[in-house]
Every structure is written in structure tokens, then in C-alpha cells.
Coordinates of C-alpha atoms in Angstrom, one line a residue:
X1 CA -34.4 -61.5 -44.9
X2 CA -31.0 -63.1 -44.3
X3 CA -29.3 -60.1 -45.9
X4 CA -31.3 -57.6 -43.9
X5 CA -30.4 -59.5 -40.7
X6 CA -26.7 -59.4 -41.6
X7 CA -26.9 -55.7 -42.5
X8 CA -28.7 -55.0 -39.2
X9 CA -26.0 -56.9 -37.2
X10 CA -23.2 -54.9 -39.0
X11 CA -25.0 -51.6 -38.3
X12 CA -25.4 -52.6 -34.6
X13 CA -21.7 -53.5 -34.3
X14 CA -20.6 -50.3 -35.9
X15 CA -22.9 -48.3 -33.6
X16 CA -21.6 -50.3 -30.6
X17 CA -18.0 -49.6 -31.6
X18 CA -18.7 -45.9 -32.2
X19 CA -20.4 -45.7 -28.8
X20 CA -17.4 -47.4 -27.1
X21 CA -15.0 -45.1 -28.9
X22 CA -16.9 -42.0 -27.8
X23 CA -16.9 -43.4 -24.2
X24 CA -13.2 -44.2 -24.3
X25 CA -12.2 -40.7 -25.6
X26 CA -14.6 -39.0 -23.3
X27 CA -13.0 -40.8 -20.4
X28 CA -9.6 -39.8 -21.7
X29 CA -10.6 -36.2 -22.0
X30 CA -12.0 -36.4 -18.4
X31 CA -8.7 -37.8 -17.0
X32 CA -6.6 -35.2 -18.7
X33 CA -8.9 -32.4 -17.6
X34 CA -8.4 -33.7 -14.1
X35 CA -4.6 -33.7 -14.6
X36 CA -4.5 -30.1 -15.9
X37 CA -6.7 -29.0 -13.0
X38 CA -4.5 -30.8 -10.5
X39 CA -1.2 -29.6 -11.8
X40 CA 0.1 -26.1 -11.1
X41 CA -0.1 -23.2 -13.6
X42 CA 3.6 -23.7 -14.3
X43 CA 2.8 -27.2 -15.7
X44 CA 0.3 -25.7 -18.0
X45 CA 2.8 -23.1 -19.1
X46 CA 5.3 -25.9 -19.6
X47 CA 2.9 -27.5 -22.0
X48 CA 2.4 -24.3 -24.1
X49 CA 6.1 -23.6 -24.1
X50 CA 6.9 -27.2 -25.1
X51 CA 4.3 -27.2 -27.9
X52 CA 5.8 -24.0 -29.4
X53 CA 9.3 -25.4 -29.2
X54 CA 8.3 -28.7 -30.7
X55 CA 6.5 -27.0 -33.6
X56 CA 9.5 -24.8 -34.3
X57 CA 11.7 -27.9 -34.2
X58 CA 9.4 -29.7 -36.7
X59 CA 9.3 -26.7 -39.0
X60 CA 13.1 -26.4 -38.8
X61 CA 13.5 -30.1 -39.8
X62 CA 11.0 -29.8 -42.6
X63 CA 12.8 -26.8 -44.0
X64 CA 16.2 -28.5 -43.8
X65 CA 15.2 -32.0 -45.1
X66 CA 12.4 -31.1 -47.6
X67 CA 12.4 -27.5 -48.7
X68 CA 16.2 -26.9 -48.7
X69 CA 17.0 -30.1 -50.6
X70 CA 14.4 -29.3 -53.2
X71 CA 15.7 -25.8 -53.6
X72 CA 19.3 -27.0 -54.0
X73 CA 18.5 -29.8 -56.5
X74 CA 16.1 -27.7 -58.6
X75 CA 18.5 -24.7 -58.3
X76 CA 21.5 -26.7 -59.5
X77 CA 19.4 -28.2 -62.3
X78 CA 18.2 -24.7 -63.4
X79 CA 21.7 -23.2 -62.8
X80 CA 20.5 -20.8 -60.0
X81 CA 23.2 -18.5 -58.7
X82 CA 25.4 -20.0 -56.0
X83 CA 24.9 -16.8 -53.9
X84 CA 21.2 -17.4 -53.8
X85 CA 21.6 -21.1 -52.9
X86 CA 24.1 -20.1 -50.2
X87 CA 21.6 -17.5 -48.8
X88 CA 18.9 -20.2 -48.5
X89 CA 21.4 -22.5 -46.7
X90 CA 22.4 -19.7 -44.3
X91 CA 18.8 -18.8 -43.5
X92 CA 17.7 -22.3 -42.7
X93 CA 21.0 -22.9 -40.8
X94 CA 20.2 -19.8 -38.6
X95 CA 16.7 -21.1 -38.0
X96 CA 18.1 -24.5 -36.9
X97 CA 20.6 -22.9 -34.6
X98 CA 17.9 -20.7 -33.0
X99 CA 15.7 -23.7 -32.6
X100 CA 18.5 -25.8 -31.0
X101 CA 19.2 -23.0 -28.5
X102 CA 15.5 -22.7 -27.6
X103 CA 15.2 -26.5 -27.1
X104 CA 18.2 -26.4 -24.8
X105 CA 16.6 -23.7 -22.6
X106 CA 13.3 -25.6 -22.7
X107 CA 15.0 -28.8 -21.5
X108 CA 16.3 -26.9 -18.4
X109 CA 12.9 -25.4 -17.8
X110 CA 11.2 -28.8 -18.2
X111 CA 13.5 -30.4 -15.6
X112 CA 12.6 -27.7 -13.1
X113 CA 8.9 -28.0 -13.6
X114 CA 9.0 -31.8 -13.6
X115 CA 10.7 -31.6 -10.2
X116 CA 7.9 -29.4 -9.0
X117 CA 5.3 -31.8 -10.3
X118 CA 7.0 -34.7 -8.6
X119 CA 7.1 -32.9 -5.3
X120 CA 3.4 -31.8 -5.6
X121 CA 2.2 -35.4 -6.5
X122 CA 4.3 -36.9 -3.7
X123 CA 2.8 -34.4 -1.2
X124 CA -0.7 -35.2 -2.3
X125 CA -0.1 -38.9 -1.9
X126 CA 1.5 -38.5 1.5
X127 CA -1.4 -36.4 2.7
X128 CA -3.9 -39.0 1.3
X129 CA -2.0 -41.9 2.9
X130 CA -1.7 -40.1 6.3
X131 CA -5.5 -39.9 6.5
X132 CA -6.3 -43.4 5.4
X133 CA -8.5 -45.3 7.8
X134 CA -6.3 -48.1 9.2
X135 CA -9.0 -50.6 8.7
X136 CA -8.3 -50.4 5.0
X137 CA -5.0 -52.0 5.6
X138 CA -6.7 -55.2 6.5
X139 CA -8.0 -55.5 2.9
X140 CA -5.6 -57.0 0.3
X141 CA -7.6 -55.5 -2.6
X142 CA -6.9 -52.0 -1.1
X143 CA -3.2 -52.9 -0.9
X144 CA -3.2 -53.8 -4.6
X145 CA -5.0 -50.6 -5.6
X146 CA -2.7 -48.6 -3.4
X147 CA 0.4 -50.3 -4.8
X148 CA -0.7 -49.6 -8.4
X149 CA -1.0 -45.9 -7.6
X150 CA 2.4 -45.7 -5.8
X151 CA 4.1 -47.7 -8.5
X152 CA 3.3 -45.1 -11.1
X153 CA 3.2 -42.1 -8.9
X154 CA 4.3 -38.8 -10.5
X155 CA 5.6 -40.5 -13.6
X156 CA 2.2 -40.8 -15.2
X157 CA 1.7 -37.0 -15.0
X158 CA 5.1 -36.1 -16.5
X159 CA 4.6 -38.8 -19.2
X160 CA 1.1 -37.4 -19.9
X161 CA 2.4 -33.9 -20.3
X162 CA 5.2 -35.0 -22.6
X163 CA 2.7 -37.0 -24.7
X164 CA 0.2 -34.1 -24.9
X165 CA 3.1 -31.8 -25.9
X166 CA 4.2 -34.2 -28.6
X167 CA 0.7 -34.9 -29.9
X168 CA -0.4 -31.2 -30.2
X169 CA 2.8 -30.2 -31.9
X170 CA 2.7 -33.2 -34.3
X171 CA -0.9 -32.3 -35.3
X172 CA 0.2 -28.8 -36.3
X173 CA 3.3 -30.1 -38.2
X174 CA 1.2 -32.8 -39.9
X175 CA -1.3 -30.2 -41.2
X176 CA 1.7 -28.2 -42.6
X177 CA 3.2 -31.2 -44.3
X178 CA -0.2 -32.3 -45.7
X179 CA -0.7 -28.8 -47.1
X180 CA 2.6 -29.0 -48.8
X181 CA 2.1 -32.5 -50.2
X182 CA -1.5 -31.7 -51.3
X183 CA -0.1 -29.4 -54.0
X184 CA 2.0 -32.1 -55.4
X185 CA 0.0 -35.4 -54.8
X186 CA -3.1 -35.9 -52.7
X187 CA -2.8 -39.7 -53.3
X188 CA 0.4 -39.8 -51.3
X189 CA -1.5 -38.4 -48.3
X190 CA -4.3 -41.0 -48.6
X191 CA -1.8 -43.9 -48.6
X192 CA 0.1 -42.5 -45.6
X193 CA -3.2 -42.1 -43.7
X194 CA -4.3 -45.7 -44.5
X195 CA -1.0 -47.2 -43.4
X196 CA -1.0 -45.2 -40.2
X197 CA -4.6 -46.2 -39.4
X198 CA -3.5 -49.8 -39.6
X199 CA -0.7 -49.0 -37.1
X200 CA -3.1 -47.3 -34.8
X201 CA -5.5 -50.3 -34.7
X202 CA -2.6 -52.7 -33.9
X203 CA -1.1 -50.4 -31.2
X204 CA -4.5 -50.1 -29.5
X205 CA -4.5 -53.8 -29.0
X206 CA -1.0 -53.7 -27.6
X207 CA -1.9 -51.0 -25.0
X208 CA -5.0 -52.9 -23.8
X209 CA -2.9 -56.0 -23.4
X210 CA -0.3 -54.1 -21.4
X211 CA -2.9 -52.6 -19.0
X212 CA -4.5 -56.0 -18.5
X213 CA -1.1 -57.6 -17.8
X214 CA -0.3 -54.8 -15.4
X215 CA -3.5 -55.3 -13.5
X216 CA -3.3 -59.1 -13.4
X217 CA 0.3 -59.1 -12.1
X218 CA -0.1 -56.3 -9.5
X219 CA -0.4 -58.8 -6.6
X220 CA 2.6 -60.8 -7.9
X221 CA 4.6 -57.5 -8.1
X222 CA 3.7 -56.7 -4.5
X223 CA 4.7 -60.1 -3.3
X224 CA 8.1 -59.8 -5.0
X225 CA 8.6 -56.3 -3.5
X226 CA 7.7 -57.7 -0.1
X227 CA 10.4 -60.4 -0.4
X228 CA 12.9 -57.8 -1.5
X229 CA 12.1 -55.7 1.6
X230 CA 12.7 -58.8 3.8
X231 CA 16.2 -59.1 2.3
X232 CA 17.3 -55.5 2.8
X233 CA 15.5 -54.3 5.9
X234 CA 17.4 -54.4 9.2
X235 CA 14.4 -55.7 11.1
X236 CA 14.7 -59.1 9.4
X237 CA 18.5 -59.4 9.2
X238 CA 19.0 -61.5 12.4
X239 CA 16.3 -64.0 11.7
X240 CA 17.4 -64.2 8.1
X241 CA 20.7 -65.5 9.3
X242 CA 19.8 -67.5 12.4
X243 CA 16.9 -69.4 10.7
X244 CA 18.6 -69.5 7.3
X245 CA 15.6 -68.0 5.6
X246 CA 17.4 -67.2 2.3
X247 CA 16.7 -70.5 0.5
X248 CA 13.0 -70.4 1.4
X249 CA 12.8 -66.7 0.3
X250 CA 14.6 -67.5 -2.9
X251 CA 12.3 -70.4 -3.6
X252 CA 9.2 -68.2 -2.9
X253 CA 10.6 -65.4 -5.0
X254 CA 11.3 -67.7 -7.9
X255 CA 7.9 -69.3 -7.7
X256 CA 6.1 -65.9 -7.7
X257 CA 8.4 -64.7 -10.4
X258 CA 7.6 -67.7 -12.5
X259 CA 3.9 -67.3 -11.8
X260 CA 4.2 -63.7 -13.1
X261 CA 6.1 -64.7 -16.2
X262 CA 3.5 -67.3 -17.0
X263 CA 0.8 -64.6 -16.9
X264 CA 2.9 -62.3 -19.0
X265 CA 3.9 -64.9 -21.7
X266 CA 0.7 -64.9 -23.7
X267 CA 0.6 -61.1 -23.6
X268 CA 4.2 -60.9 -24.7
X269 CA 3.7 -63.3 -27.6
X270 CA 0.7 -61.4 -28.9
X271 CA 2.3 -58.0 -28.4
X272 CA 5.5 -59.1 -30.1
X273 CA 3.6 -60.2 -33.2
X274 CA 1.5 -57.1 -33.3
X275 CA 4.6 -54.9 -32.8
X276 CA 6.4 -56.5 -35.8
X277 CA 3.5 -56.0 -38.1
X278 CA 2.8 -52.4 -36.9
X279 CA 6.4 -51.5 -37.4
X280 CA 7.1 -52.8 -40.9
X281 CA 3.7 -52.8 -42.7
X282 CA 3.3 -49.0 -43.0
X283 CA 6.9 -48.4 -44.1
X284 CA 6.9 -51.3 -46.6
X285 CA 3.6 -50.1 -48.2
X286 CA 4.5 -46.4 -48.4
X287 CA 8.1 -47.1 -49.4
X288 CA 7.1 -49.2 -52.4
X289 CA 4.2 -47.0 -53.4
X290 CA 5.7 -43.6 -53.0
X291 CA 9.0 -44.4 -54.6
X292 CA 7.4 -46.0 -57.7
X293 CA 4.7 -43.3 -57.8
X294 CA 7.1 -40.4 -57.8
X295 CA 9.4 -42.1 -60.4
X296 CA 6.3 -42.5 -62.6
X297 CA 5.4 -38.8 -62.2
X298 CA 8.9 -37.7 -63.1
X299 CA 9.0 -39.9 -66.2
X300 CA 5.8 -38.3 -67.3
X301 CA 7.4 -34.9 -66.6
X302 CA 4.7 -34.1 -64.0
X303 CA 7.3 -33.5 -61.3
X304 CA 10.8 -32.1 -61.2
X305 CA 13.8 -34.1 -59.9
X306 CA 13.8 -31.9 -56.7
X307 CA 10.2 -32.8 -56.1
X308 CA 11.1 -36.5 -56.2
X309 CA 13.4 -36.0 -53.2
X310 CA 11.1 -33.6 -51.4
X311 CA 8.0 -35.8 -51.8
X312 CA 9.8 -38.8 -50.5
X313 CA 11.3 -36.9 -47.5
X314 CA 8.0 -35.2 -46.8
X315 CA 6.1 -38.5 -47.0
X316 CA 8.5 -40.2 -44.6
X317 CA 8.2 -37.2 -42.3
X318 CA 4.4 -37.4 -42.6
X319 CA 4.5 -41.2 -41.9
X320 CA 6.8 -40.6 -38.9
X321 CA 4.5 -37.9 -37.6
X322 CA 1.4 -40.0 -38.1
X323 CA 3.0 -42.9 -36.3
X324 CA 4.2 -40.5 -33.6
X325 CA 0.7 -39.2 -33.3
X326 CA -0.7 -42.7 -33.1
X327 CA 1.9 -43.7 -30.5
X328 CA 1.1 -40.5 -28.5
X329 CA -2.7 -41.1 -28.7
X330 CA -2.1 -44.7 -27.6
X331 CA 0.3 -43.5 -24.9
X332 CA -2.3 -40.9 -23.8
X333 CA -4.9 -43.6 -23.6
X334 CA -2.6 -45.8 -21.6
X335 CA -1.6 -43.0 -19.3
X336 CA -5.2 -42.0 -18.9
X337 CA -5.9 -45.4 -17.4
X338 CA -3.2 -44.8 -14.7
X339 CA -4.4 -41.2 -14.2
X340 CA -7.8 -42.7 -13.7
X341 CA -6.4 -45.1 -11.0
X342 CA -4.8 -42.1 -9.3
X343 CA -8.0 -40.0 -9.6
X344 CA -10.2 -42.7 -8.2
X345 CA -7.8 -43.4 -5.4
X346 CA -7.5 -39.7 -4.5
X347 CA -11.3 -39.1 -4.8
X348 CA -12.4 -42.1 -2.7
X349 CA -13.0 -41.4 0.9
X350 CA -10.7 -43.6 2.9
X351 CA -10.7 -41.4 6.0
X352 CA -12.5 -41.7 9.2
X353 CA -15.4 -39.2 9.4
X354 CA -14.7 -36.2 11.7
X355 CA -16.5 -33.3 13.2
X356 CA -15.6 -29.7 13.8
X357 CA -15.3 -29.7 17.6
X358 CA -12.0 -29.1 19.3
X359 CA -10.8 -30.8 22.4
X360 CA -10.8 -28.3 25.3
X361 CA -7.4 -29.0 27.1
X362 CA -8.4 -27.2 30.3
X363 CA -11.2 -29.7 31.1
X364 CA -10.6 -32.9 33.0
X365 CA -10.3 -36.2 31.2
X366 CA -13.5 -38.2 30.9
X367 CA -13.3 -40.9 28.3
X368 CA -16.0 -43.6 28.1
X369 CA -16.9 -46.7 26.0
X370 CA -20.7 -47.4 25.7
X371 CA -21.2 -51.1 24.8
X372 CA -18.7 -50.9 22.0
X373 CA -18.3 -53.7 19.5
X374 CA -15.8 -54.1 16.6
X375 CA -15.0 -56.6 13.8
X376 CA -12.2 -56.5 11.3
X377 CA -14.2 -58.9 9.1
X378 CA -17.9 -59.1 9.0
X379 CA -19.2 -61.9 11.3
X380 CA -15.9 -62.1 13.3
X381 CA -16.2 -59.8 16.3
X382 CA -13.0 -58.9 18.1
X383 CA -14.7 -56.8 20.8
X384 CA -18.2 -57.3 22.1
X385 CA -20.2 -54.7 24.0
X386 CA -17.2 -53.2 25.9
X387 CA -18.1 -50.6 28.6
X388 CA -15.2 -48.7 30.1
X389 CA -14.4 -45.4 31.7
X390 CA -11.3 -43.3 32.2
X391 CA -11.2 -40.2 34.4
X392 CA -8.7 -37.5 35.1
X393 CA -5.5 -38.8 36.8
X394 CA -6.8 -42.4 36.8
X395 CA -4.4 -45.3 36.3
X396 CA -6.2 -48.1 34.4
X397 CA -4.8 -51.5 33.3
X398 CA -6.1 -53.7 30.5
X399 CA -4.9 -57.4 30.9
X400 CA -5.7 -60.7 29.3
X401 CA -4.3 -63.5 27.2
X402 CA -3.1 -63.0 23.6
X403 CA -6.0 -62.5 21.2
X404 CA -8.3 -61.2 23.9
X405 CA -8.8 -57.8 22.0
X406 CA -6.6 -55.6 24.1
X407 CA -4.7 -53.9 21.3
X408 CA -7.9 -53.4 19.3
X409 CA -9.4 -51.8 22.3
X410 CA -6.5 -49.3 22.4
X411 CA -6.9 -48.6 18.7
X412 CA -10.5 -47.7 19.2
X413 CA -9.7 -45.6 22.3
X414 CA -7.3 -43.5 20.2
X415 CA -9.7 -43.5 17.3
X416 CA -7.4 -45.3 14.8
X417 CA -10.6 -47.3 14.1
X418 CA -14.3 -46.5 14.6
X419 CA -16.6 -49.1 16.4
X420 CA -19.1 -51.1 14.5
X421 CA -21.6 -50.7 17.3
X422 CA -21.9 -48.6 20.4
X423 CA -20.1 -45.3 20.8
X424 CA -17.1 -43.7 22.5
X425 CA -17.4 -40.3 24.2
X426 CA -15.0 -37.7 25.5
X427 CA -16.4 -35.1 27.8
X428 CA -19.8 -36.5 27.1
X429 CA -19.4 -35.9 23.3
X430 CA -19.1 -38.6 20.7
X431 CA -15.4 -38.6 19.6
X432 CA -16.5 -38.6 16.0
X433 CA -17.7 -35.0 16.5
X434 CA -14.1 -33.9 17.2
X435 CA -11.5 -32.9 14.6
X436 CA -9.2 -36.0 14.4
X437 CA -6.0 -34.1 14.9
X438 CA -7.4 -32.3 17.9
X439 CA -8.5 -35.6 19.4
X440 CA -5.1 -37.2 18.6
X441 CA -3.5 -34.4 20.6
X442 CA -4.9 -35.9 23.8
X443 CA -2.6 -39.0 23.6
X444 CA 1.0 -39.7 24.4
X445 CA 2.0 -43.3 23.6
X446 CA 4.7 -45.7 24.6
X447 CA 4.5 -49.0 22.7
X448 CA 6.7 -52.1 22.8
X449 CA 7.3 -51.8 19.1
X450 CA 8.0 -48.1 19.3
X451 CA 9.7 -46.9 16.1
X452 CA 12.9 -44.8 16.0
X453 CA 13.7 -42.7 13.0
X454 CA 17.0 -42.0 11.3
X455 CA 16.8 -38.4 12.2
X456 CA 18.4 -36.4 15.0
X457 CA 17.5 -37.3 18.6
X458 CA 15.8 -34.0 19.0
X459 CA 13.7 -34.6 15.9
X460 CA 12.8 -38.0 17.3
X461 CA 11.4 -36.2 20.3
X462 CA 9.6 -33.2 18.8
X463 CA 9.2 -33.9 15.0
X464 CA 7.4 -30.9 13.4
X465 CA 8.0 -28.8 16.6
X466 CA 11.8 -29.3 16.5
X467 CA 12.4 -25.7 15.3
X468 CA 10.1 -24.3 17.9
X469 CA 11.7 -26.0 20.9
X470 CA 14.9 -24.9 22.7
X471 CA 17.7 -27.4 23.0
X472 CA 17.6 -26.9 26.8
X473 CA 14.0 -28.2 27.0
X474 CA 15.0 -31.4 25.1
X475 CA 18.1 -31.8 27.3
X476 CA 15.9 -31.6 30.4
X477 CA 13.7 -34.3 29.1
X478 CA 16.6 -36.6 28.3
X479 CA 18.0 -36.0 31.8
X480 CA 14.6 -37.0 33.3
X481 CA 14.6 -40.3 31.4
X482 CA 18.3 -41.0 32.0
X483 CA 19.7 -40.5 28.5
X484 CA 21.4 -37.2 28.8
X485 CA 24.7 -38.7 29.9
X486 CA 24.8 -41.0 26.9
X487 CA 24.1 -38.2 24.5
X488 CA 26.9 -36.1 26.0
X489 CA 29.3 -38.7 24.7
X490 CA 28.5 -37.5 21.1
X491 CA 29.8 -34.3 19.7
X492 CA 26.5 -33.2 18.1
X493 CA 24.6 -34.0 21.3
X494 CA 20.9 -33.5 20.5
X495 CA 21.6 -33.3 16.8
X496 CA 23.2 -36.7 16.6
X497 CA 21.3 -39.1 14.3
X498 CA 19.7 -42.2 15.8
X499 CA 21.2 -45.4 14.3
X500 CA 23.6 -45.9 11.4
X501 CA 21.3 -45.8 8.5
X502 CA 23.0 -42.7 6.9
X503 CA 26.0 -41.9 9.1
X504 CA 27.6 -43.0 12.4
X505 CA 24.9 -42.1 14.9
X506 CA 23.9 -43.2 18.4
X507 CA 22.7 -46.8 18.9
X508 CA 20.3 -47.4 21.8
X509 CA 19.7 -50.6 23.7
X510 CA 16.2 -52.0 24.1
X511 CA 15.7 -50.3 27.4
X512 CA 17.2 -47.0 26.2
X513 CA 14.8 -47.1 23.2
X514 CA 11.9 -47.4 25.6
X515 CA 13.3 -44.5 27.5
X516 CA 13.5 -42.5 24.2
X517 CA 9.8 -43.4 23.6
X518 CA 8.9 -42.1 27.1
X519 CA 10.9 -39.0 26.4
X520 CA 8.9 -38.5 23.2
X521 CA 5.6 -38.8 25.2
X522 CA 6.8 -36.3 27.8
X523 CA 7.7 -33.9 24.9
X524 CA 4.2 -34.3 23.5
X525 CA 2.6 -33.6 26.9
X526 CA -0.7 -35.3 26.1
X527 CA -3.4 -35.7 28.8
X528 CA -3.8 -39.4 28.3
X529 CA -0.9 -41.8 28.3
X530 CA -1.1 -45.2 26.5
X531 CA 1.4 -47.9 27.5
X532 CA 1.0 -50.9 25.3
X533 CA 3.4 -53.6 26.5
X534 CA 5.8 -50.8 27.1
X535 CA 8.3 -53.0 29.0
X536 CA 7.5 -56.6 28.2
X537 CA 10.6 -57.1 26.0
X538 CA 13.0 -55.9 28.7
X539 CA 14.9 -57.8 31.3
X540 CA 13.5 -57.5 34.9
X541 CA 15.9 -54.7 36.0
X542 CA 15.3 -52.6 32.9
X543 CA 11.5 -53.3 33.2
X544 CA 11.6 -52.1 36.8
X545 CA 13.5 -48.9 35.8
X546 CA 11.1 -48.2 32.9
X547 CA 7.9 -48.8 35.0
X548 CA 9.3 -46.5 37.8
X549 CA 10.1 -43.9 35.1
X550 CA 6.6 -44.2 33.7
X551 CA 4.9 -43.8 37.1
X552 CA 7.2 -40.9 38.1
X553 CA 7.0 -39.0 34.8
X554 CA 3.2 -39.1 34.4
X555 CA 1.8 -38.8 37.9
X556 CA -0.7 -36.1 36.8
X557 CA -1.8 -37.9 33.7
X558 CA -4.6 -40.4 33.0
X559 CA -3.0 -43.7 32.1
X560 CA -4.1 -46.8 30.2
X561 CA -1.6 -49.6 30.2
X562 CA -1.7 -53.0 28.5
X563 CA 0.5 -55.7 30.0
X564 CA 0.9 -59.5 30.0
X565 CA 2.9 -59.3 33.2
X566 CA 0.4 -58.7 35.9
X567 CA 3.1 -57.7 38.4
X568 CA 3.3 -54.4 36.5
X569 CA -0.4 -53.5 37.0
X570 CA -0.9 -54.2 40.7
X571 CA -0.8 -50.4 41.5
X572 CA -3.5 -49.5 38.9
X573 CA -6.6 -47.8 40.2
X574 CA -8.8 -50.2 38.2
X575 CA -8.0 -53.4 36.1
X576 CA -10.0 -54.7 33.2
X577 CA -9.6 -58.4 32.4
X578 CA -10.3 -59.1 28.7
X579 CA -11.2 -62.6 27.4
X580 CA -12.4 -63.3 23.8
X581 CA -13.3 -59.7 23.2
X582 CA -15.3 -59.2 26.4
X583 CA -14.5 -57.7 29.8
X584 CA -15.1 -60.5 32.2
X585 CA -13.7 -59.0 35.4
X586 CA -13.1 -55.4 36.6
X587 CA -11.8 -53.9 39.8
X588 CA -8.6 -53.1 41.7
X589 CA -5.9 -55.7 42.2
X590 CA -7.1 -56.4 45.7
X591 CA -10.7 -56.7 44.6
X592 CA -9.8 -59.1 41.8
X593 CA -7.7 -61.2 44.0
X594 CA -10.5 -61.5 46.5
X595 CA -12.9 -62.6 43.7
X596 CA -10.7 -65.7 43.0
X597 CA -11.5 -65.5 39.3
X598 CA -9.5 -65.6 36.1
X599 CA -7.2 -62.6 37.1
X600 CA -6.4 -64.2 40.4
X601 CA -5.5 -67.6 38.9
X602 CA -3.4 -66.0 36.2
X603 CA -1.6 -63.7 38.7
X604 CA -0.8 -66.7 41.0
X605 CA 0.4 -68.7 38.0
X606 CA 2.8 -66.0 36.9
X607 CA 3.9 -65.4 40.5
X608 CA 4.8 -69.1 40.9
X609 CA 6.8 -69.0 37.6
X610 CA 8.8 -66.0 38.9
X611 CA 9.3 -67.8 42.2
X612 CA 11.1 -70.8 40.5

């Protein structure tokens, strides 16, 4: 009974391992099928071309190191004519030269196709990232997944193609070498296979450990990259110096680095031991066995002297090819894990759902919130049952203390997020029924943290439409916002780069950057203007200039402005006062002052501060 139970357990384990192996290689095949579908036809041609070149290279090496040496040694032993020996040498030399030339042309072709693959993968990632629902960025697990995909990027596909190329060609070459050796000694083949099988098993463990280590340290890697960014990004440079952040950052970097090293240590120890064994064991066994075996065969006159050299060389080529195949299979497995990450990331739906409707630009603005609620985390509402309406040409202000939900409200209004409850309509239709790009086209934005780009001034205004827009139109907008005179000081005028990131460009002050942001919104010509603390970082004179510019530039637009400084919103048609995610007061400035509520008290407090 005990023996039957042991046998049953062994059978179950074998079946379990076979099932796991089938599942693993099935997954591998699925990932590479995805890769070949995704890559262009040129990449598939690159694989075929590469396999042919590699096979020819293997054949050339086999002829030179196995066949030619055997022919020369046996020929000299049997006193073959020198002209015949020279003919063999010349033929194999010609094959080697032809193969070398073909490999050179393939390397050039491979570089070209690799560049195309890198571009294509980068474009796919950019497109995917562009459409990611911004709420995902609130999730650290998403960041880790995203970082793992970006860290590998196009490299996994190029590495996968190279590994496939090498594996397929090695299989063909191995079949050829085994066919040759089988005539001389089948036992040599068996020994090579057993030694290589041991190497494969050990390398499988190394690859699994590497992937586990990569997964476990991904958050640490992201933290280290974040600290690196703080060091070299201009945005942090002033505070880095004024607050002497460097010691703290170095300490944090060292602690995270040490934490990562501690996680990696055990993997490194295990992998080092496995690598040493997998590297030396096959060669030690085969070297001792094959050398002694062939010497024995020659002493028994079962082999010629040339066969001794050719068998040894062919055996070592076979071992090398077996090990190369094993490494490539392991590499293909490892790469398939990263391709799986990429595939899962690309196939997961991170986007906001959208409909097919297009915004009709000729219709008047009518945007409305119907008891909208929103939470970044479940159970922690940021907005609660917000009702709001914006009509054509209306100037609306949203005010309140920090953390009241004002910026979240704007994000929902522009459909950067979707509400958890309630709905938002435009022209009576739920905004989720519109195509997102069509809905986005409604909005021009001027934010306090507006971003400038190290491109030309004209590109900062028009982006994709730069080539479609005359310089004169851009110049008119710059004149309207008061920046044309500054730009005329620069030789390249509209084509001067913003900032000094890549060359000596134009540097704008804080107020001038806000004017550039306003110019960008004028260039976009949206129907609804969003001003989120557009002037709060400016001095009073610059703030007055920017606010006057906003009012004068967008008189015919619907406007939603967020501001802490209530003096900037007194001329709004309607003011919404937010507190703890709710609208607690609503009306014109005069109406709210007459109510003697929260708005009135805050306005009077700010007025008294300005009066000091």
C-alpha cells in the first residue's frame, strides 16, 4: 500500500509538472504570436532573413572547423594531392567570405528595422498613455505596472526577435551536426543532450529568480528614479539649494538603494551558485568523456585521426549550440514575461468610455452638473451632489478654501475624470456620449501651473496646427497679449525656443508666462474658458494686467474661473462658494454680500488684509 501511494504521488507530480510545462510554453507561444502580429511585416522579414544568415554562418563555421580539418588531417595522412587540399581550402574560404559579406549587409538591415520597431512601440505607448484615465494616476500599483512596461519598452521586442532568430537557426544547425555525429558515434550525442538538459534546468531557475527580483524591486526602482528626477529637473533646483535638500535626498536614496540590495542579495547568491554549476558541469563532463572515448575508438582502429579532431570539434559545437538553444529558450521565456506585461497593459482598458456624438460648435454653450459626486478613494468623497449650470457668454466663479474640491470640480467639468454619481450634460446630452477629443475642443485653459515646452514660441501656441497657421496670425495674438515687442528682440521671432533647455532661447517672467498661456487659449479658440488660479502667483500689478487681459480677450466666451482672491471674481455673473465638497452659497457678488454668509466674511477678511 505504501509503495502504491508513493507511486501515485510520483505520477501526480509528473502530471502536474507536465501540465505546468504545457501551460508555460502555451503562454510563451501566445506572447510571441502577439509580438509577431503587432510588429510590422518588415520585422517578420527581418526574422526570416536573420535565420537564413545565421544558418549559413553556422554551416560555414562547421565546414571550416570540422569538415576542413578532418579533410586536411586525413588527406595528409593518406598523402592526398596538395592541389586537392588547396581546392577544399579555397572553396570553404569562399563560402566564409560570402557569409561574412551577407552578415555585414544583414547587420545594416537589422539596425534599420530595429529603429522602425522602436518607433512603432514608442508610438503605441504614447497613444496608450495619452488616453489613460487620469484617475489611474492616483493608484500606486498602476504606477508600478506602468513603470515596468516603460522600463523595458521596445527592448523586449528587439530582444525577442534576436532570440527567435538565434533559436531557429540553432535548431537547424544542431540537426545538421547531430546527423554528422550520428554516423560516427550516437553515444556522443546522448552525452551532449544530457549535459545540456542539466544546464537548461539550472537556467530556468535563474530566469524565474530574475523575474521575481525585477517584480519585487520595481517600486524601489521607481523611488530611485524619482529622487534622480528631483536632482536634475529645473523645477526643483531652487529649493534644492535654499533648503539644502541634498543630504536628505542622498540619505533617502541610500536607504532605498540598500533596501533594494537587501531584496536582491538572496537572488544574487542563488543565481551565482546556479550559474557556476551550469557553466562548468556540461563542459567538464563532455570534455572528459568525449576526449577519452575518441582516444579509445582510435586505439581500436574504429576511427581515423581526422575523426578524432572532427568529433571533438563537432561535439563542442553541438554543446555550444545546445547551450545557446537553452539560453535562447530561457531568454524567450524571460522576454515572454515582459511581453506579457506589455500585452496586458496595452489590452487593459484604462480609458474613459466615450460615445460617437460630435460637439456642434454653432450651438450656444449649455453645460450642467446634475447632483454630481466624486471620490478618488472609495468612502472619501471629494464632491457631494454638486449642481451647477454654465450658459453661453456667462462668467462664473468658483471660490472656497483649500481642499474644498474646486480643482476636482474643474477636472470633472473638462471630463478628465467621470463622476461616481450624478451626470454632467452639454446641450442636454450626457458628456459621456461625445467623442472625447470633440468634447475637449470646447475648452481653452489658463492654469497657474501652466507648462511651457522647449519648442518654438509658435509651437507653444499652436502645437499640431503650427504648420497650418500663418506667422502673421501668431504675431497678432502675441501683440494682443503684449508679448510681440519682447519677441521682436530675438532674431528668430516666433521660431525662437522657449527657455534654455537645448539652446539660448527666450526666458519669460511669471506674468509673461501667464500671458503666453492666455495666447495659447486664444489660439485654440474654445467656447469655454477655464481659469484655474490663473493670476494668484503674480504681484498685484501683474495680476491686474492679466485679469484685464482675460476679460478683454474672452468677452464672447463662457468663463469658469477658480480663485482664492475674491477681489478677482466680483464682476462674475454668478459665484459658487465651495466648502468640503459642497456648494454652500450661490449668487452674484452683491447677492452673496447681502446674505452675510461665508463668502461675505471671507471677502471682508481679505479686504481688511489688503487694507493693512
